[in-house]
Tab-separated table of C-alpha atoms and ligand atoms in Angstrom:
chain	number	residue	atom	x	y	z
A	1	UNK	CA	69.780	100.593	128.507
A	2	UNK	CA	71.525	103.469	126.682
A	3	UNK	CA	75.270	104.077	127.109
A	4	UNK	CA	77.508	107.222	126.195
A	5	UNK	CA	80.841	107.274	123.840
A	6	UNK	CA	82.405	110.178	124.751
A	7	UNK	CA	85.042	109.842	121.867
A	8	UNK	CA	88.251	111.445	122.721
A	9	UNK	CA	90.685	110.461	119.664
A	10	UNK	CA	91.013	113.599	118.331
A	11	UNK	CA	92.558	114.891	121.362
A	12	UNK	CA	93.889	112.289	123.762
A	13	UNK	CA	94.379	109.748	120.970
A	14	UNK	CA	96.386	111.550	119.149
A	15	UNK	CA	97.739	114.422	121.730
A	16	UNK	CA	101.014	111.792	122.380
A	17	UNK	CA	101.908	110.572	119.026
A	18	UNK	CA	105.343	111.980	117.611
A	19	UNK	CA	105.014	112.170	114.647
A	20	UNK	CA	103.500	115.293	112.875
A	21	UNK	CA	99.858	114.590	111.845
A	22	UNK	CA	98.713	117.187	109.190
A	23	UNK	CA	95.927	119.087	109.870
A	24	UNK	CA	93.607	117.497	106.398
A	25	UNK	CA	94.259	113.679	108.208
A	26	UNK	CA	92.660	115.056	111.636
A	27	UNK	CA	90.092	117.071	109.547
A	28	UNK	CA	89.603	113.597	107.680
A	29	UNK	CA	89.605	111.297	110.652
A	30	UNK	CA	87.136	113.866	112.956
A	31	UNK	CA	84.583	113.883	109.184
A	32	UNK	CA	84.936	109.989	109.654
A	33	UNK	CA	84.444	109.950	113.407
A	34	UNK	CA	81.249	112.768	112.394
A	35	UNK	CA	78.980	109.747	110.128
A	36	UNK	CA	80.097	107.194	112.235
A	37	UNK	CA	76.913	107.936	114.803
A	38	UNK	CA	78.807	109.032	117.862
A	39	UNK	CA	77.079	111.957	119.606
A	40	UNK	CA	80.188	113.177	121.592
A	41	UNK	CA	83.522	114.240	120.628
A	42	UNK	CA	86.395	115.423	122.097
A	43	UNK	CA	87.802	117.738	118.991
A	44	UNK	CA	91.258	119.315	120.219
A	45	UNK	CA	92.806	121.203	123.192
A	46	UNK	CA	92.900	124.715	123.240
A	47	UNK	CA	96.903	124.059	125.614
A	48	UNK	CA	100.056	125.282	124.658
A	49	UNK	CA	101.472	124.219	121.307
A	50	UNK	CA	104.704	124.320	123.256
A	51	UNK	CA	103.754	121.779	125.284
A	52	UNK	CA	101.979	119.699	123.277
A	53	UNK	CA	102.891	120.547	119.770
A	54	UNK	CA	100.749	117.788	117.621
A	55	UNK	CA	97.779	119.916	118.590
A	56	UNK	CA	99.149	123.332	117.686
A	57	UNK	CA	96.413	123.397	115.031
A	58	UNK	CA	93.879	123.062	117.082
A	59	UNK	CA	91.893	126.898	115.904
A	60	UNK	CA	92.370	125.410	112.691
A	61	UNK	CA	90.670	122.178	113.276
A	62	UNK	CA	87.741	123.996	115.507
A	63	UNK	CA	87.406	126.362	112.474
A	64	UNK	CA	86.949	124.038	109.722
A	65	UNK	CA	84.864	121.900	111.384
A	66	UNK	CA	82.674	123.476	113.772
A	67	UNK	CA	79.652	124.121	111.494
A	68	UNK	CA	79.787	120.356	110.327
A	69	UNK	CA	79.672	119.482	113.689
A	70	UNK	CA	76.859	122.110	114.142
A	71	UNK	CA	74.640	120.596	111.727
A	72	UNK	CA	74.849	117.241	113.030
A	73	UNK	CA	73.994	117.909	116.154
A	74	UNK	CA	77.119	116.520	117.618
A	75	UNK	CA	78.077	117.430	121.219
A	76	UNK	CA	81.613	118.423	121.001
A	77	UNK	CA	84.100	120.262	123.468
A	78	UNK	CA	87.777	121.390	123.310
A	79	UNK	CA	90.034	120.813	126.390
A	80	UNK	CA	90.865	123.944	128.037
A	81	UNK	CA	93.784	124.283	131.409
A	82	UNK	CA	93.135	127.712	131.856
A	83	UNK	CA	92.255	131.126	130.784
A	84	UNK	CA	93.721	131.455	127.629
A	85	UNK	CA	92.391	128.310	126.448
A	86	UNK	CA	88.797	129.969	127.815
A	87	UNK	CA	89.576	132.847	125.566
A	88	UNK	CA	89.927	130.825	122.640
A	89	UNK	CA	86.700	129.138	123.274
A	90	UNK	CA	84.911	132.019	123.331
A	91	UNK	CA	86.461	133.424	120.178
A	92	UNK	CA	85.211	130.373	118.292
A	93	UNK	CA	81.569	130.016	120.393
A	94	UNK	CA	82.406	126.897	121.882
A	95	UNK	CA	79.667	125.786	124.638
A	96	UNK	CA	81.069	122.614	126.253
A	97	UNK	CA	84.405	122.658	127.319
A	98	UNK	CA	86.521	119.962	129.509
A	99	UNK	CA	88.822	121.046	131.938
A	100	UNK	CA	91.666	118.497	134.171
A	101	UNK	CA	93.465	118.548	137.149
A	102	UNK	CA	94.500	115.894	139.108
A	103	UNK	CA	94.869	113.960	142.417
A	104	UNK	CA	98.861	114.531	143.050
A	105	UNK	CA	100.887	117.886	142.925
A	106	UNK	CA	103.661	116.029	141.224
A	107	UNK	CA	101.795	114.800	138.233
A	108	UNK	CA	100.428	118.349	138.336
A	109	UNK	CA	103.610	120.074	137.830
A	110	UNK	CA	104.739	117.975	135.139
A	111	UNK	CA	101.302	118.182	133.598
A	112	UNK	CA	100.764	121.830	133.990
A	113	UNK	CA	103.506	123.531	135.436
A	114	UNK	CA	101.573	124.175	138.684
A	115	UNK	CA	100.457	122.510	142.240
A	116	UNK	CA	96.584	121.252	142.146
A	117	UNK	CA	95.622	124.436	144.502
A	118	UNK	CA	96.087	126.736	141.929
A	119	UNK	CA	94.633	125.066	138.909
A	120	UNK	CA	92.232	124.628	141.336
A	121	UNK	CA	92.073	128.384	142.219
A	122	UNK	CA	92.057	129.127	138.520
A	123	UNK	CA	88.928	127.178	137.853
A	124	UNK	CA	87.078	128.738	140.127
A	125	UNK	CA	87.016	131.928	138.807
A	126	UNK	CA	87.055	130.283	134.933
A	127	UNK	CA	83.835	128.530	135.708
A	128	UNK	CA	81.620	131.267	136.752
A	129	UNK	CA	82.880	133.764	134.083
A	130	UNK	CA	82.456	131.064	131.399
A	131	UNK	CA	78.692	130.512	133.061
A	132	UNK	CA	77.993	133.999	133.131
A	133	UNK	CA	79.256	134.510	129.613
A	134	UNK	CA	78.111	131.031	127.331
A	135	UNK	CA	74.244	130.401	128.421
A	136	UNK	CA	74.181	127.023	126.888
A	137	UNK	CA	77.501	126.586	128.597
A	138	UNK	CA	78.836	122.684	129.521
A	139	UNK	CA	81.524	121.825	131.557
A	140	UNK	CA	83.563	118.602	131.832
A	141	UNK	CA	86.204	118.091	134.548
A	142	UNK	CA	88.720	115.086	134.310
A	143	UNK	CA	90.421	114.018	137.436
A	144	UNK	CA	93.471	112.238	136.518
A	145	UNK	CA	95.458	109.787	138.421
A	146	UNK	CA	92.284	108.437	140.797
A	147	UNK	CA	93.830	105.269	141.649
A	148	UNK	CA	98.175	106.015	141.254
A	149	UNK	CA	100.762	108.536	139.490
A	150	UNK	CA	103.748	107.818	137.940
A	151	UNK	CA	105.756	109.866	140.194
A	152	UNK	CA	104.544	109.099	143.823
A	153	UNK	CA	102.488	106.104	143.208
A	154	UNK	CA	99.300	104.796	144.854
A	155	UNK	CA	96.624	107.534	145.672
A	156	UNK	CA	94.458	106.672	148.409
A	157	UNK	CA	90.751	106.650	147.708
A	158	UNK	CA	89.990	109.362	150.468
A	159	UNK	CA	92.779	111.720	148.468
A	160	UNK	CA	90.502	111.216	145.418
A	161	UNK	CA	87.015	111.618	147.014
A	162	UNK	CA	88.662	114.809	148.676
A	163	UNK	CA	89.764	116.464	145.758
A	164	UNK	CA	86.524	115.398	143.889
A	165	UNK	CA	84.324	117.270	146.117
A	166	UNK	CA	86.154	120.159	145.460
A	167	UNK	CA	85.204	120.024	141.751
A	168	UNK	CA	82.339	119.334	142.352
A	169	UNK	CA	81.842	122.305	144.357
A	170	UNK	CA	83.042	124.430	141.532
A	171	UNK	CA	80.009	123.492	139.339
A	172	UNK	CA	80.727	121.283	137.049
A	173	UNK	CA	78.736	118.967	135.304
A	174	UNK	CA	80.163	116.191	134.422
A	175	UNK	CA	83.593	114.410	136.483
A	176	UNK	CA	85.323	112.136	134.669
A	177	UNK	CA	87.389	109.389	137.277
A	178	UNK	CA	90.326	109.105	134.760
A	179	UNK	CA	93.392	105.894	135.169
A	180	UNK	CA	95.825	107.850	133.509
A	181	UNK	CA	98.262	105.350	133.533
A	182	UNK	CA	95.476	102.523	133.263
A	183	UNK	CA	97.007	100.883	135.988
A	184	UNK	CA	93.323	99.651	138.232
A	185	UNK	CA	91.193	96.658	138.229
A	186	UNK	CA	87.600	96.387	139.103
A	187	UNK	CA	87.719	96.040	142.352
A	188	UNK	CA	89.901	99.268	143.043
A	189	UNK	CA	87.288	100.935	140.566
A	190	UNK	CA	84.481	99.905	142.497
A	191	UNK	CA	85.960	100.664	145.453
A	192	UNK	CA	86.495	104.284	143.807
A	193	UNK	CA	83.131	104.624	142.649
A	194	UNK	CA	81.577	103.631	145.918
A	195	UNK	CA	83.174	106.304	147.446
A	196	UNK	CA	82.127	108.704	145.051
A	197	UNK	CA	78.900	108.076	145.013
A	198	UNK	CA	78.171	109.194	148.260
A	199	UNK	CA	79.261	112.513	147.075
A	200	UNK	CA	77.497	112.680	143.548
A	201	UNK	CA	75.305	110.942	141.655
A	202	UNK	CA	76.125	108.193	139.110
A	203	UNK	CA	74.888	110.833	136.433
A	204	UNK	CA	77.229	113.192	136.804
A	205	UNK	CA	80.111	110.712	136.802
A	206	UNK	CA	81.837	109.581	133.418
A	207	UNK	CA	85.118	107.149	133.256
A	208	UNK	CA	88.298	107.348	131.423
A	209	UNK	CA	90.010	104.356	131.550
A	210	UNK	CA	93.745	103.883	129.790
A	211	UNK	CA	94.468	100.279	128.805
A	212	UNK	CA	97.638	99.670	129.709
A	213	UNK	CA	97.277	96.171	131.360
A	214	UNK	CA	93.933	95.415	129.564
A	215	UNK	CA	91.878	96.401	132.314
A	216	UNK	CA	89.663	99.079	130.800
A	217	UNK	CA	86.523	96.925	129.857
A	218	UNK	CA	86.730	95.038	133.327
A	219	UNK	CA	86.551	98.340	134.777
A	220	UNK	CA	83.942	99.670	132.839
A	221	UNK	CA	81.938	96.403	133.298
A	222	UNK	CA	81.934	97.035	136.911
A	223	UNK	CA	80.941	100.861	136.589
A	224	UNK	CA	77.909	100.117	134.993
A	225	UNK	CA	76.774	97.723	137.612
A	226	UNK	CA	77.588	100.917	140.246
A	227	UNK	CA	75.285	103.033	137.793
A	228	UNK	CA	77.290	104.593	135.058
A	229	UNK	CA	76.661	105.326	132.110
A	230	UNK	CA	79.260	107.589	130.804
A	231	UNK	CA	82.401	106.307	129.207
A	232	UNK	CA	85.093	107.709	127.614
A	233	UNK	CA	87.407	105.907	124.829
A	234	UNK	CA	89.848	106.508	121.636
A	235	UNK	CA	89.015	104.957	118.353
A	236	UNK	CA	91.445	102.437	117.493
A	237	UNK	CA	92.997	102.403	120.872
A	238	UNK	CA	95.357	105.593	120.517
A	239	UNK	CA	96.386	107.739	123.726
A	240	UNK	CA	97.963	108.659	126.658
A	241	UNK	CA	99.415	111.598	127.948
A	242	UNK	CA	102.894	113.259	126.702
A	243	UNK	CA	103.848	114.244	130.801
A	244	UNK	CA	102.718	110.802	132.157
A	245	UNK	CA	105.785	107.951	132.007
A	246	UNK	CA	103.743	104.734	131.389
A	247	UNK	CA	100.738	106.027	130.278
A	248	UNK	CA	99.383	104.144	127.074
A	249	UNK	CA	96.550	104.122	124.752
A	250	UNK	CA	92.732	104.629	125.735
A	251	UNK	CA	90.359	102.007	125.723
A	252	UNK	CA	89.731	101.673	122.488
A	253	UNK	CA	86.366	102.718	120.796
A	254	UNK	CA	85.922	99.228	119.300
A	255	UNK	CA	86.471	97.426	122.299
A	256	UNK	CA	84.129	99.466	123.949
A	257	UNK	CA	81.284	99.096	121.526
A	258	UNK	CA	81.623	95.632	121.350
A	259	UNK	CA	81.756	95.109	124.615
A	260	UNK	CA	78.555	97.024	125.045
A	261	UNK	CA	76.642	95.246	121.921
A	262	UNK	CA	76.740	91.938	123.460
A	263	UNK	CA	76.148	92.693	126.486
A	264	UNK	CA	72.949	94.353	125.267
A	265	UNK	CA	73.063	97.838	126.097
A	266	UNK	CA	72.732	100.628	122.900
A	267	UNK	CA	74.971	103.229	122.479
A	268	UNK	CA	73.750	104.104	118.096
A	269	UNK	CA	77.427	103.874	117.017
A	270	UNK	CA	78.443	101.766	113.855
A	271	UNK	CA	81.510	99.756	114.223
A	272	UNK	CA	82.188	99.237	110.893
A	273	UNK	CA	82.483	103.115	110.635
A	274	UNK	CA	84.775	103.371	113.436
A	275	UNK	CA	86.950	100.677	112.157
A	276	UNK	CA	87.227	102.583	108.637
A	277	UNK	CA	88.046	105.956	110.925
A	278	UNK	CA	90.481	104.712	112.556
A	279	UNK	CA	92.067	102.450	110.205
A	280	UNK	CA	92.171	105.362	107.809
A	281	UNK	CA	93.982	106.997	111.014
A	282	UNK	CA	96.542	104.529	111.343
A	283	UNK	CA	97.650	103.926	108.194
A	284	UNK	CA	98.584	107.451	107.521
A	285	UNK	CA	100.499	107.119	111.184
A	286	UNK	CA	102.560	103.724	110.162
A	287	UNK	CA	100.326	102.111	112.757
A	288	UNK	CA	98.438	98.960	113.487
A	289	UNK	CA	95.476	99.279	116.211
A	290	UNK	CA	95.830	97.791	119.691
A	291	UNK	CA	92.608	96.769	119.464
A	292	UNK	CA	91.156	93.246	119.278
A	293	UNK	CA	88.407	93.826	117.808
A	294	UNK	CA	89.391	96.346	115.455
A	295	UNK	CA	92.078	93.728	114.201
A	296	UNK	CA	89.435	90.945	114.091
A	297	UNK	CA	87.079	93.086	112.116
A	298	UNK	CA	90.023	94.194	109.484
A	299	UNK	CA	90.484	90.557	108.573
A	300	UNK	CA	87.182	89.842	108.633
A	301	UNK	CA	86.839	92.333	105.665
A	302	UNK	CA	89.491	91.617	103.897
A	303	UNK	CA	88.824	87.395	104.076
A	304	UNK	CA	85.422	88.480	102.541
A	305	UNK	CA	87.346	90.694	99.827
A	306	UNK	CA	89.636	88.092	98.918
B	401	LIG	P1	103.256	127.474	131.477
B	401	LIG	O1	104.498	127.327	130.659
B	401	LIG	O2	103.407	127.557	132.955
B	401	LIG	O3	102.312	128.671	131.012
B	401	LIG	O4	102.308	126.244	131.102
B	401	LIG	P2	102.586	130.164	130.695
B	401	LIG	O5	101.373	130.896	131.122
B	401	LIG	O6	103.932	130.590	131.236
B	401	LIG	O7	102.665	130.148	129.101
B	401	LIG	C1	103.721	129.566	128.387
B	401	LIG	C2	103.464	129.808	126.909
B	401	LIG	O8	102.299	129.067	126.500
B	401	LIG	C3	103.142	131.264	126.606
B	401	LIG	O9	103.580	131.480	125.275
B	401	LIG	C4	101.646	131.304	126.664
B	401	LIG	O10	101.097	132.342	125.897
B	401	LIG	C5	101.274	129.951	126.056
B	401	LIG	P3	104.833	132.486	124.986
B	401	LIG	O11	104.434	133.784	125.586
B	401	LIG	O12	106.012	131.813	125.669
B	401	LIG	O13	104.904	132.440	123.494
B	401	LIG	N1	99.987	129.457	126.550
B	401	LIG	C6	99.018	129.040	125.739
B	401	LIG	N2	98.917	128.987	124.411
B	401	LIG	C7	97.767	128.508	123.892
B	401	LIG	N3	96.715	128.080	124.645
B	401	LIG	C8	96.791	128.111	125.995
B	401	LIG	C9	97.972	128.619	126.590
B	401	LIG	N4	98.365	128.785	127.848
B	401	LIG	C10	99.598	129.312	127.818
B	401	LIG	N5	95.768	127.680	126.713
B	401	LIG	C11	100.092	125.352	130.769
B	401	LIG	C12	101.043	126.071	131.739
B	401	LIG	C13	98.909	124.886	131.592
B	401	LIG	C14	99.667	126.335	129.699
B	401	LIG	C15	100.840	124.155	130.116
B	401	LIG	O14	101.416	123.399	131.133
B	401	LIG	C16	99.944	123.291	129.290
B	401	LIG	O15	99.472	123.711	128.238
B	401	LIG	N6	99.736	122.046	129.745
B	401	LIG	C17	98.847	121.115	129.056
B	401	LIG	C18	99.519	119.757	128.927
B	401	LIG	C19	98.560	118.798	128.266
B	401	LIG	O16	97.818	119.154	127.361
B	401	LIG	N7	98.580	117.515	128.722
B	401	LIG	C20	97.702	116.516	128.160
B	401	LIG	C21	96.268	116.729	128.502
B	401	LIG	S1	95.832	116.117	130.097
B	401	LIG	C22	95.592	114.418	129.841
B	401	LIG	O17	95.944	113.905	128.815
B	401	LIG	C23	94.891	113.620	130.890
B	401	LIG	C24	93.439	113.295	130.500
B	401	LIG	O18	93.388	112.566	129.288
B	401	LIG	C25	92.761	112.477	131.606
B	401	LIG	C26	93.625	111.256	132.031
B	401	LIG	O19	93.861	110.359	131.203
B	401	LIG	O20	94.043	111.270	133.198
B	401	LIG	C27	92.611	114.568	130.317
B	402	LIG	MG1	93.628	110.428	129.068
């Protein structure tokens, strides 16, 4: 059975880290990400560099690398919040965009300086014009904080499903359940999932799980046996987001793709080439991967080197 990477380093992975990244280590690390095999990538965020000034060169990024990405026949999308971002898309002929919202007005107003209703209200007038505009177009909606947020705490699973099918109802074509804080366990995820499946089908559901308490590939274990096949992760482990207390890193790519190796399923990435991405990554950042199996494979290498 296949599985989707949607690899979101280049945005979410590094969207939190304070330290300024120049724009030829991204350009570097998104090339590495490019050979490694992955057939979706999350490139950059078309938000305000005053809010989340690591990406500020995110036109630059999109510029230099979108006919690369072209010619390998890489699905790739930008994260948009509204329609400024849109406007940037279309300057640069970008097809597949992701927007976000997300279950609690509190998280929202830290997140995006506005209540859920009229992100909510924005989108659906962004989505139509974007249809009506980019035939080919793809859209990608992440719901953030399905199972708590880190200002008012546990969101109740109707609260979720609710504001769900109201995405839904917008359009879009893929909704991502995201644990922003990567705070659930499999049984709340299944529990989720349930839920949502009796609105959509498993198809048009992907999952971003955080890894805070080393839940992520418990959770995603349990998605699959609900039906999906759609899951989101950072190579190396990098993430979270700047206006969430507590949020860490994504599930890391490694972990993922190990995970999904032995437990038979194919997904056409090479680990070795993820390792090497994100290693290449890290160094440049001071920074050792949270990953297991990224660590495991480094020494692997080098006790072969030596
Ligand atoms: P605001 O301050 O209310 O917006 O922010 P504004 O319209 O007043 O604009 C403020 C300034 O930003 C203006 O510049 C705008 O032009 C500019 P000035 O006139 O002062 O020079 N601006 C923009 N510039 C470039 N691109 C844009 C854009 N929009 C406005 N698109 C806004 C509202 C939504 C813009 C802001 O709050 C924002 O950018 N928020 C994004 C924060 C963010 O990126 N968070 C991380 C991503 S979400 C996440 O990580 C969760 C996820 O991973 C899933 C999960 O794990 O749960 C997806
Ligand atoms: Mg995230």
């Amino acid at each position: 059975m296949d599985i989707d990477i949607i690899e979101v380093g280049p945005r979410d992975g590094l969207q939190n880290e304070q330290k300024p990244i120049p724009t030829g280590v991204k350009i570097e690390y998104i090339r590495n990400l490019i050979s490694s095999g992955l057939k979706e990538i999350e490139i950059t965020s078309f938000v305000s560099p005053k809010w989340v000034p690591q990406l500020s060169d995110a036109e630059s990024i999109v510029h230099q690398l979108k006919n690369e990405l072209d010619h390998a026949s890489i699905k790739y999308h930008v994260l948009i919040p509204n329609k400024k971002g849109l406007a940037k898309a279309y300057q640069y002929n970008i097809s597949r965009i992701a927007l976000f919202t997300t279950t609690s007005d509190a998280f929202s107003m830290k997140n995006m300086n506005a209540p859920v209703e009229n992100i909510i209200q924005e989108y659906s007038e962004l989505i139509p014009e974007f249809r009506r505009n980019v035939p080919a177009s793809w859209i990608r909606i992440y719901l953030s904080n399905c199972f708590e947020c880190p200002f008012t705490g546990k969101v109740d699973p109707c609260k979720t499903l609710e504001v769900s099918k109201r995405l839904i109802d917008l359009g879009v074509d893929d909704l991502v359940m995201s644990d922003t804080t990567g705070v659930a366990t499999p049984d709340e995820v299944g529990n989720m999932l349930e839920l949502m499946l009796t609105a959509l089908p498993a198809s048009q559901i992907s999952c971003h799980f955080h890894d805070t308490y080393g839940m992520a590939i418990a959770n995603v274990a349990r998605s699959i046996q609900l039906g999906v096949r759609r899951f989101d992760s950072s190579s190396g482990g990098l993430g979270g987001c700047p206006y969430a207390p507590g949020a860490s890193g994504n599930l890391a790519t490694e972990d993922l793709m190990y995970f999904l190796t032995r437990s038979g399923y194919k997904h056409g990435v090479d680990l070795e080439k993820i390792v090497w991405a994100s290693e290449n990554l890290l160094n440049s950042l001071g920074k050792r991967s949270s990953s297991k199996v990224h660590q495991v494979y480094l020494s692997s290498c080098y006790n072969q080197a030596a």
